[in-house]
Amino acid sequence: MNGKWDEQAHYYNDGDQYVWTPAEGIGRQIGICGEDANKGYGLAIYEIAGDEARIFLYTAPRKFYSGGAETRLWMQDGVILGLPTAEMVSSVTLVSESEDSTPAQVDNPAMIAALLESYSGDSVQAPTGESWVSGALIMHHKDFPFLQYEIEYCYSPDQEISYCQNADREWFPLPAEWLSVLSEHDFPIRNE
């Protein structure tokens, strides 16, 4: 496992956005490591649910520590994650903020490329007005289907515009085809 800190060893926090995270969560504990591990300290090592080859592992402290605890998603040497690219994303699930709606799936490579181009663009804009529908766009990794990358979206049926949000909390307009996909689903509107 890649034991030194670098941008490839992302932190994982349950429900975190803007990093690759385990889609089905953490699996069973498979070991311990660190100084005084035999005394109940150190780190517990967990497998990632769905990762049969154990390409990725997750570590967390075995005991409670006040002041924050470092949890980390580790990967084998030679594995590279980085930000999502069109080549690494197999599909995108659209999930509404409302619990009553049914998720939708987009697996068209051109649509995924258009989303990622907007997401990494430099055309920052801020949504204004009322009657916004919001939720998450969950990208699924092509080579590691047990990993996902979640970003926020919002769209206004009245204004006929949609946006996605990056890790810096900046909003970027989505291409027209994404507005079309988002508006085909009966996601409930919320007023801001």
Coordinates of N, CA and C in Angstrom, one line a residue:
M1 N 0.8 -1.2 0.0 CA 0.0 0.0 0.0 C 0.9 1.2 0.0
N2 N 0.4 2.3 -0.6 CA 1.0 3.5 -0.7 C 0.9 4.2 0.7
G3 N 2.0 4.2 1.5 CA 1.9 4.7 2.9 C 2.2 6.1 3.1
K4 N 2.8 6.8 2.1 CA 3.1 8.2 2.3 C 1.9 9.1 1.8
W5 N 1.8 10.3 2.4 CA 0.7 11.2 2.0 C 1.0 11.8 0.6
D6 N 0.0 11.7 -0.2 CA 0.1 12.5 -1.5 C -1.4 12.7 -1.9
E7 N -1.6 13.3 -3.0 CA -2.9 13.6 -3.4 C -3.7 12.4 -3.8
Q8 N -3.0 11.3 -4.0 CA -3.7 10.0 -4.3 C -4.3 9.3 -3.1
A9 N -3.8 9.6 -1.9 CA -4.3 9.0 -0.7 C -5.4 10.0 -0.1
H10 N -6.6 9.9 -0.7 CA -7.6 10.8 -0.3 C -8.2 10.5 1.1
Y11 N -8.5 11.5 1.9 CA -9.3 11.3 3.1 C -10.7 10.8 2.7
Y12 N -11.3 10.0 3.6 CA -12.6 9.6 3.3 C -13.4 9.9 4.6
N13 N -14.5 10.6 4.5 CA -15.4 10.9 5.6 C -16.8 10.4 5.1
D14 N -17.5 9.8 5.9 CA -18.8 9.2 5.5 C -19.7 10.3 4.8
G15 N -20.1 10.1 3.6 CA -20.9 11.1 2.9 C -20.2 12.3 2.3
D16 N -18.9 12.3 2.3 CA -18.1 13.4 1.8 C -18.3 13.5 0.3
Q17 N -18.3 14.7 -0.2 CA -18.3 15.0 -1.6 C -16.9 15.4 -2.1
Y18 N -16.7 15.4 -3.4 CA -15.5 16.0 -4.0 C -14.3 15.1 -3.7
V19 N -14.4 13.9 -3.4 CA -13.4 12.9 -3.4 C -14.0 11.5 -3.8
W20 N -13.2 10.6 -4.3 CA -13.6 9.3 -4.6 C -13.9 8.6 -3.2
T21 N -15.1 8.1 -3.1 CA -15.5 7.4 -1.8 C -16.0 6.0 -2.1
P22 N -16.0 5.1 -1.2 CA -16.6 3.8 -1.4 C -18.1 3.9 -1.6
A23 N -18.6 3.4 -2.7 CA -20.1 3.6 -3.0 C -20.9 2.8 -2.1
E24 N -20.5 1.6 -1.6 CA -21.3 0.8 -0.7 C -20.7 0.8 0.7
G25 N -19.8 1.7 1.0 CA -19.2 1.9 2.3 C -18.0 1.0 2.6
I26 N -17.7 1.0 3.9 CA -16.5 0.2 4.4 C -17.0 -1.2 4.7
G27 N -16.1 -2.2 4.3 CA -16.4 -3.6 4.6 C -15.9 -4.0 6.0
R28 N -15.6 -5.2 6.1 CA -15.2 -5.8 7.4 C -13.7 -5.4 7.7
Q29 N -13.4 -5.4 9.0 CA -12.1 -5.2 9.5 C -11.3 -6.5 9.1
I30 N -10.1 -6.2 8.6 CA -9.2 -7.3 8.2 C -7.8 -7.3 8.9
G31 N -7.6 -6.3 9.7 CA -6.3 -6.3 10.4 C -6.1 -5.0 11.2
I32 N -4.9 -4.9 11.8 CA -4.5 -3.8 12.6 C -3.1 -3.4 12.3
C33 N -2.7 -2.2 12.5 CA -1.3 -1.8 12.3 C -1.0 -0.6 13.2
G34 N 0.3 -0.4 13.3 CA 0.8 0.8 14.1 C 1.4 0.4 15.4
E35 N 2.1 1.4 16.0 CA 2.7 1.1 17.3 C 1.6 0.8 18.3
D36 N 1.9 0.0 19.2 CA 1.0 -0.4 20.3 C -0.3 -1.0 19.8
A37 N -0.3 -1.6 18.6 CA -1.5 -2.2 18.1 C -2.0 -3.3 19.0
N38 N -1.0 -4.0 19.5 CA -1.3 -5.2 20.4 C -1.9 -4.7 21.7
K39 N -1.9 -3.4 22.1 CA -2.5 -2.9 23.3 C -3.8 -2.2 23.0
G40 N -4.3 -2.3 21.8 CA -5.6 -1.7 21.5 C -5.5 -0.4 20.8
Y41 N -4.3 0.1 20.6 CA -4.1 1.4 19.9 C -3.8 1.1 18.4
G42 N -3.3 2.1 17.7 CA -3.0 1.9 16.3 C -4.2 2.1 15.4
L43 N -4.1 1.5 14.2 CA -5.2 1.7 13.2 C -5.9 0.4 12.9
A44 N -7.1 0.4 12.8 CA -7.9 -0.8 12.2 C -7.9 -0.7 10.7
I45 N -7.7 -1.8 10.1 CA -7.6 -1.8 8.6 C -8.9 -2.5 8.1
Y46 N -9.6 -1.9 7.2 CA -10.9 -2.4 6.7 C -10.8 -2.6 5.2
E47 N -11.5 -3.5 4.6 CA -11.7 -3.6 3.2 C -12.8 -2.7 2.7
I48 N -12.8 -2.4 1.4 CA -13.8 -1.6 0.8 C -14.9 -2.5 0.3
A49 N -16.2 -2.3 0.6 CA -17.2 -3.1 0.1 C -17.2 -3.2 -1.4
G50 N -17.2 -4.4 -2.0 CA -17.2 -4.6 -3.4 C -15.8 -4.7 -4.0
D51 N -14.8 -4.4 -3.3 CA -13.4 -4.5 -3.8 C -12.8 -5.8 -3.5
E52 N -13.2 -6.8 -4.3 CA -12.7 -8.2 -4.0 C -11.2 -8.3 -4.1
A53 N -10.5 -7.5 -4.9 CA -9.1 -7.6 -5.1 C -8.3 -6.9 -4.0
R54 N -9.0 -6.1 -3.2 CA -8.4 -5.3 -2.1 C -7.4 -4.3 -2.7
I55 N -7.8 -3.6 -3.7 CA -6.9 -2.6 -4.3 C -6.9 -1.4 -3.4
F56 N -8.0 -1.2 -2.7 CA -8.1 -0.1 -1.8 C -8.4 -0.6 -0.4
L57 N -7.9 0.0 0.6 CA -8.1 -0.3 2.0 C -8.5 1.0 2.8
Y58 N -9.1 0.9 3.9 CA -9.5 2.0 4.7 C -8.9 1.8 6.1
T59 N -8.3 2.9 6.7 CA -7.8 2.8 8.0 C -8.5 3.9 8.9
A60 N -8.7 3.5 10.2 CA -9.3 4.4 11.2 C -8.7 4.0 12.5
P61 N -8.6 5.0 13.4 CA -8.0 4.7 14.8 C -8.9 3.7 15.5
R62 N -8.3 2.8 16.3 CA -9.0 1.8 17.0 C -9.7 2.3 18.3
K63 N -9.2 3.4 18.7 CA -9.7 4.0 20.0 C -10.2 5.5 19.6
F64 N -11.1 6.0 20.4 CA -11.6 7.3 20.2 C -10.6 8.3 20.7
Y65 N -10.4 9.3 19.8 CA -9.4 10.4 20.1 C -10.2 11.7 20.0
S66 N -10.1 12.6 21.0 CA -10.7 13.9 20.9 C -9.9 14.8 20.0
G67 N -10.5 15.7 19.3 CA -9.7 16.6 18.4 C -9.6 16.1 17.0
G68 N -10.4 15.1 16.6 CA -10.3 14.6 15.2 C -9.4 13.4 15.0
A69 N -9.9 12.5 14.2 CA -9.1 11.3 14.0 C -8.9 11.2 12.5
E70 N -7.7 10.8 12.1 CA -7.4 10.7 10.7 C -7.9 9.3 10.2
T71 N -8.8 9.4 9.2 CA -9.2 8.2 8.5 C -8.7 8.4 7.1
R72 N -8.4 7.3 6.4 CA -7.8 7.4 5.1 C -8.2 6.2 4.2
L73 N -8.4 6.6 2.9 CA -8.6 5.5 1.9 C -7.2 5.4 1.3
W74 N -6.7 4.1 1.3 CA -5.4 3.8 0.8 C -5.6 3.0 -0.5
M75 N -4.6 3.1 -1.4 CA -4.6 2.3 -2.6 C -3.2 1.7 -2.9
Q76 N -3.3 0.7 -3.7 CA -2.0 0.0 -4.1 C -1.1 0.9 -4.9
D77 N 0.2 0.7 -4.8 CA 1.1 1.5 -5.6 C 0.8 1.3 -7.1
G78 N 0.9 2.4 -7.8 CA 0.6 2.3 -9.2 C -0.8 2.7 -9.6
V79 N -1.7 2.7 -8.6 CA -3.1 3.1 -8.9 C -3.3 4.6 -8.8
I80 N -3.9 5.2 -9.8 CA -4.1 6.6 -9.8 C -5.5 7.0 -9.9
L81 N -6.0 7.8 -9.0 CA -7.4 8.3 -9.0 C -7.5 9.7 -9.6
G82 N -7.2 10.7 -8.9 CA -7.3 12.1 -9.4 C -8.7 12.5 -9.6
L83 N -8.9 13.7 -10.1 CA -10.3 14.1 -10.3 C -10.9 13.3 -11.5
P84 N -12.2 13.3 -11.5 CA -12.9 12.5 -12.5 C -12.6 13.0 -13.9
T85 N -12.4 12.1 -14.9 CA -12.3 12.4 -16.3 C -13.3 11.6 -17.1
A86 N -13.5 12.0 -18.3 CA -14.5 11.3 -19.1 C -14.1 9.8 -19.3
E87 N -12.8 9.6 -19.4 CA -12.3 8.2 -19.6 C -12.5 7.3 -18.4
M88 N -12.6 7.9 -17.2 CA -12.7 7.0 -16.0 C -14.1 6.9 -15.4
V89 N -15.1 7.7 -15.9 CA -16.4 7.7 -15.4 C -17.3 6.8 -16.4
S90 N -17.9 5.8 -15.8 CA -18.8 4.9 -16.6 C -20.2 5.4 -16.7
S91 N -20.7 6.0 -15.6 CA -22.1 6.5 -15.6 C -22.2 7.6 -14.5
V92 N -23.4 8.3 -14.6 CA -23.7 9.3 -13.6 C -25.1 9.0 -13.1
T93 N -25.3 9.0 -11.8 CA -26.6 8.8 -11.2 C -27.1 10.2 -10.7
L94 N -28.3 10.6 -11.1 CA -28.9 11.8 -10.7 C -29.8 11.5 -9.5
V95 N -29.6 12.1 -8.4 CA -30.3 11.9 -7.2 C -30.9 13.2 -6.8
S96 N -32.2 13.3 -6.6 CA -32.9 14.5 -6.1 C -32.7 14.6 -4.6
E97 N -32.7 15.9 -4.1 CA -32.7 16.1 -2.7 C -33.9 15.5 -2.0
S98 N -35.0 15.4 -2.7 CA -36.2 14.8 -2.1 C -36.0 13.3 -2.0
E99 N -36.5 12.7 -0.9 CA -36.4 11.3 -0.7 C -37.5 10.5 -1.5
D100 N -38.5 11.3 -2.0 CA -39.6 10.6 -2.7 C -39.3 10.3 -4.2
S101 N -38.2 10.8 -4.7 CA -38.0 10.7 -6.1 C -37.1 9.5 -6.4
T102 N -37.2 9.0 -7.6 CA -36.4 7.8 -8.1 C -35.1 8.3 -8.8
P103 N -34.0 7.8 -8.5 CA -32.7 8.3 -9.2 C -32.8 7.9 -10.7
A104 N -32.1 8.7 -11.5 CA -32.0 8.5 -12.9 C -30.5 8.2 -13.2
Q105 N -30.3 7.5 -14.3 CA -28.9 7.1 -14.7 C -28.6 7.7 -16.1
V106 N -27.4 8.2 -16.3 CA -26.8 8.7 -17.6 C -25.5 7.9 -17.8
D107 N -25.5 7.2 -19.0 CA -24.2 6.5 -19.3 C -23.7 6.9 -20.7
N108 N -24.2 8.0 -21.2 CA -23.8 8.5 -22.6 C -22.4 9.1 -22.4
P109 N -21.4 8.6 -23.1 CA -20.0 9.2 -22.9 C -19.9 10.7 -23.3
A110 N -20.7 11.1 -24.3 CA -20.7 12.5 -24.7 C -21.3 13.4 -23.6
M111 N -22.3 12.9 -23.0 CA -23.0 13.7 -21.9 C -22.0 13.8 -20.7
I112 N -21.4 12.6 -20.4 CA -20.4 12.6 -19.2 C -19.3 13.6 -19.5
A113 N -18.7 13.6 -20.7 CA -17.7 14.5 -21.1 C -18.1 16.0 -21.0
A114 N -19.3 16.3 -21.4 CA -19.9 17.6 -21.3 C -20.0 18.1 -19.9
L115 N -20.5 17.1 -19.0 CA -20.6 17.5 -17.6 C -19.2 17.8 -17.0
L116 N -18.2 16.9 -17.3 CA -16.9 17.1 -16.7 C -16.2 18.4 -17.3
E117 N -16.5 18.7 -18.5 CA -15.9 19.9 -19.1 C -16.5 21.2 -18.3
S118 N -17.8 21.1 -18.1 CA -18.4 22.2 -17.3 C -17.9 22.3 -15.9
Y119 N -17.8 21.1 -15.3 CA -17.4 21.0 -13.9 C -15.9 21.5 -13.7
S120 N -15.1 21.3 -14.6 CA -13.7 21.8 -14.5 C -13.5 23.1 -15.3
G121 N -14.6 23.8 -15.7 CA -14.4 25.0 -16.4 C -14.1 26.2 -15.6
D122 N -14.2 27.4 -16.2 CA -13.8 28.6 -15.5 C -15.0 29.6 -15.6
S123 N -16.1 29.2 -16.0 CA -17.3 30.1 -16.2 C -18.1 30.1 -14.9
V124 N -17.6 30.7 -13.8 CA -18.3 30.7 -12.5 C -19.5 31.6 -12.6
Q125 N -20.7 31.1 -12.2 CA -21.9 31.9 -12.1 C -22.6 31.5 -10.8
A126 N -23.5 32.3 -10.4 CA -24.3 32.0 -9.2 C -25.7 31.9 -9.5
P127 N -26.4 30.8 -9.1 CA -27.8 30.7 -9.3 C -28.6 31.8 -8.6
T128 N -29.5 32.4 -9.2 CA -30.3 33.4 -8.6 C -31.8 33.1 -8.8
G129 N -32.7 33.7 -8.0 CA -34.1 33.5 -8.1 C -34.6 32.4 -7.2
E130 N -35.8 32.0 -7.5 CA -36.5 30.9 -6.7 C -36.8 29.7 -7.6
S131 N -37.4 28.7 -6.9 CA -37.9 27.5 -7.6 C -36.8 26.7 -8.2
W132 N -35.9 26.3 -7.3 CA -34.7 25.5 -7.7 C -35.0 24.0 -7.3
V133 N -34.6 23.1 -8.2 CA -34.5 21.7 -7.9 C -33.0 21.4 -7.7
S134 N -32.8 20.6 -6.6 CA -31.3 20.3 -6.3 C -31.2 18.9 -5.9
G135 N -29.9 18.5 -6.0 CA -29.6 17.1 -5.6 C -28.1 16.8 -5.9
A136 N -27.8 15.6 -6.2 CA -26.4 15.1 -6.4 C -26.3 14.4 -7.7
L137 N -25.1 14.6 -8.3 CA -24.7 13.9 -9.5 C -23.6 13.0 -9.0
I138 N -23.8 11.7 -9.0 CA -22.9 10.7 -8.5 C -22.2 10.0 -9.7
M139 N -20.9 10.2 -9.8 CA -20.1 9.6 -10.9 C -19.6 8.3 -10.4
H140 N -19.7 7.3 -11.3 CA -19.2 5.9 -10.9 C -17.9 5.6 -11.7
H141 N -16.9 5.1 -11.0 CA -15.6 4.9 -11.6 C -15.7 3.7 -12.6
K142 N -15.2 3.8 -13.8 CA -15.3 2.7 -14.8 C -14.4 1.5 -14.3
D143 N -13.2 1.7 -13.9 CA -12.4 0.6 -13.5 C -12.6 0.1 -12.1
F144 N -13.1 0.9 -11.2 CA -13.3 0.6 -9.8 C -14.8 0.9 -9.5
P145 N -15.8 0.1 -9.9 CA -17.2 0.4 -9.8 C -17.6 0.5 -8.3
F146 N -16.8 0.2 -7.4 CA -17.1 0.3 -6.0 C -16.8 1.7 -5.5
L147 N -16.2 2.6 -6.4 CA -15.9 4.0 -6.0 C -16.9 4.9 -6.7
Q148 N -17.2 6.0 -6.0 CA -18.0 7.1 -6.6 C -17.5 8.5 -6.2
Y149 N -17.9 9.5 -7.0 CA -17.5 10.8 -6.8 C -18.8 11.7 -6.9
E150 N -19.1 12.4 -5.9 CA -20.4 13.1 -5.8 C -20.2 14.6 -5.9
I151 N -21.0 15.2 -6.7 CA -21.1 16.7 -6.8 C -22.5 17.1 -6.7
E152 N -22.8 18.4 -6.4 CA -24.1 18.9 -6.3 C -24.5 19.5 -7.6
Y153 N -25.9 19.5 -7.8 CA -26.4 20.2 -9.0 C -27.7 20.9 -8.5
C154 N -28.1 21.9 -9.3 CA -29.4 22.5 -9.2 C -29.9 23.0 -10.5
Y155 N -31.2 23.0 -10.7 CA -31.7 23.6 -12.0 C -33.0 24.3 -11.7
S156 N -33.3 25.2 -12.6 CA -34.6 26.0 -12.5 C -35.4 25.7 -13.7
P157 N -36.5 25.0 -13.5 CA -37.4 24.8 -14.7 C -37.9 26.1 -15.3
D158 N -38.2 27.1 -14.4 CA -38.7 28.4 -14.9 C -37.6 29.2 -15.7
Q159 N -36.4 29.2 -15.2 CA -35.3 29.9 -15.9 C -34.6 29.1 -17.0
E160 N -34.9 27.7 -17.0 CA -34.3 26.8 -18.0 C -32.8 26.9 -18.0
I161 N -32.2 26.7 -16.8 CA -30.8 26.7 -16.6 C -30.4 25.7 -15.5
S162 N -29.3 25.1 -15.6 CA -28.8 24.1 -14.6 C -27.3 24.4 -14.3
Y163 N -26.9 24.0 -13.1 CA -25.6 24.3 -12.6 C -25.1 23.0 -11.8
C164 N -23.7 22.9 -11.8 CA -23.1 22.0 -10.9 C -22.1 22.7 -10.0
Q165 N -21.7 22.2 -8.9 CA -20.9 22.9 -7.9 C -19.6 22.1 -7.7
N166 N -18.5 22.8 -7.6 CA -17.2 22.2 -7.4 C -16.8 22.2 -5.9
A167 N -15.6 21.7 -5.6 CA -15.2 21.6 -4.2 C -15.0 23.0 -3.5
D168 N -14.8 24.0 -4.3 CA -14.6 25.4 -3.8 C -16.0 26.1 -3.6
R169 N -17.1 25.3 -3.8 CA -18.4 25.8 -3.7 C -18.8 26.8 -4.8
E170 N -18.1 26.8 -5.9 CA -18.4 27.6 -7.1 C -19.4 26.9 -8.0
W171 N -20.3 27.6 -8.6 CA -21.3 27.0 -9.5 C -20.9 27.3 -10.9
F172 N -21.1 26.2 -11.7 CA -20.8 26.3 -13.2 C -22.1 25.9 -13.9
P173 N -22.4 26.6 -15.0 CA -23.6 26.2 -15.8 C -23.3 24.9 -16.5
L174 N -24.3 24.1 -16.5 CA -24.3 22.8 -17.2 C -24.8 23.0 -18.7
P175 N -24.3 22.1 -19.6 CA -24.8 22.2 -21.0 C -26.3 21.9 -21.1
A176 N -26.9 22.4 -22.1 CA -28.3 22.3 -22.4 C -28.8 20.8 -22.3
E177 N -28.0 19.9 -22.7 CA -28.5 18.5 -22.7 C -28.7 18.0 -21.3
W178 N -27.9 18.5 -20.3 CA -28.1 18.2 -18.9 C -29.4 18.8 -18.3
L179 N -29.7 20.0 -18.7 CA -31.0 20.6 -18.3 C -32.1 19.7 -18.8
S180 N -32.0 19.2 -20.0 CA -33.0 18.4 -20.6 C -33.2 17.1 -19.8
V181 N -32.1 16.5 -19.4 CA -32.1 15.2 -18.6 C -32.7 15.5 -17.2
L182 N -32.2 16.6 -16.6 CA -32.7 16.9 -15.2 C -34.2 17.2 -15.2
S183 N -34.6 18.0 -16.2 CA -36.0 18.4 -16.3 C -37.0 17.3 -16.7
E184 N -36.5 16.2 -17.3 CA -37.4 15.1 -17.6 C -37.9 14.3 -16.4
H185 N -37.2 14.4 -15.3 CA -37.6 13.7 -14.1 C -38.4 14.6 -13.2
D186 N -39.3 14.0 -12.5 CA -40.3 14.7 -11.7 C -39.7 15.0 -10.3
F187 N -38.6 15.7 -10.3 CA -38.0 16.1 -9.0 C -38.7 17.3 -8.5
P188 N -39.0 17.3 -7.2 CA -39.7 18.4 -6.6 C -38.9 19.7 -6.5
I189 N -39.6 20.8 -6.6 CA -38.9 22.1 -6.5 C -38.9 22.6 -5.1
R190 N -37.8 23.3 -4.8 CA -37.7 23.9 -3.4 C -37.5 25.4 -3.7
N191 N -38.0 26.2 -2.9 CA -37.8 27.7 -3.0 C -36.7 28.1 -2.1
E192 N -35.9 29.0 -2.6 CA -34.8 29.6 -1.8 C -35.1 31.0 -1.3

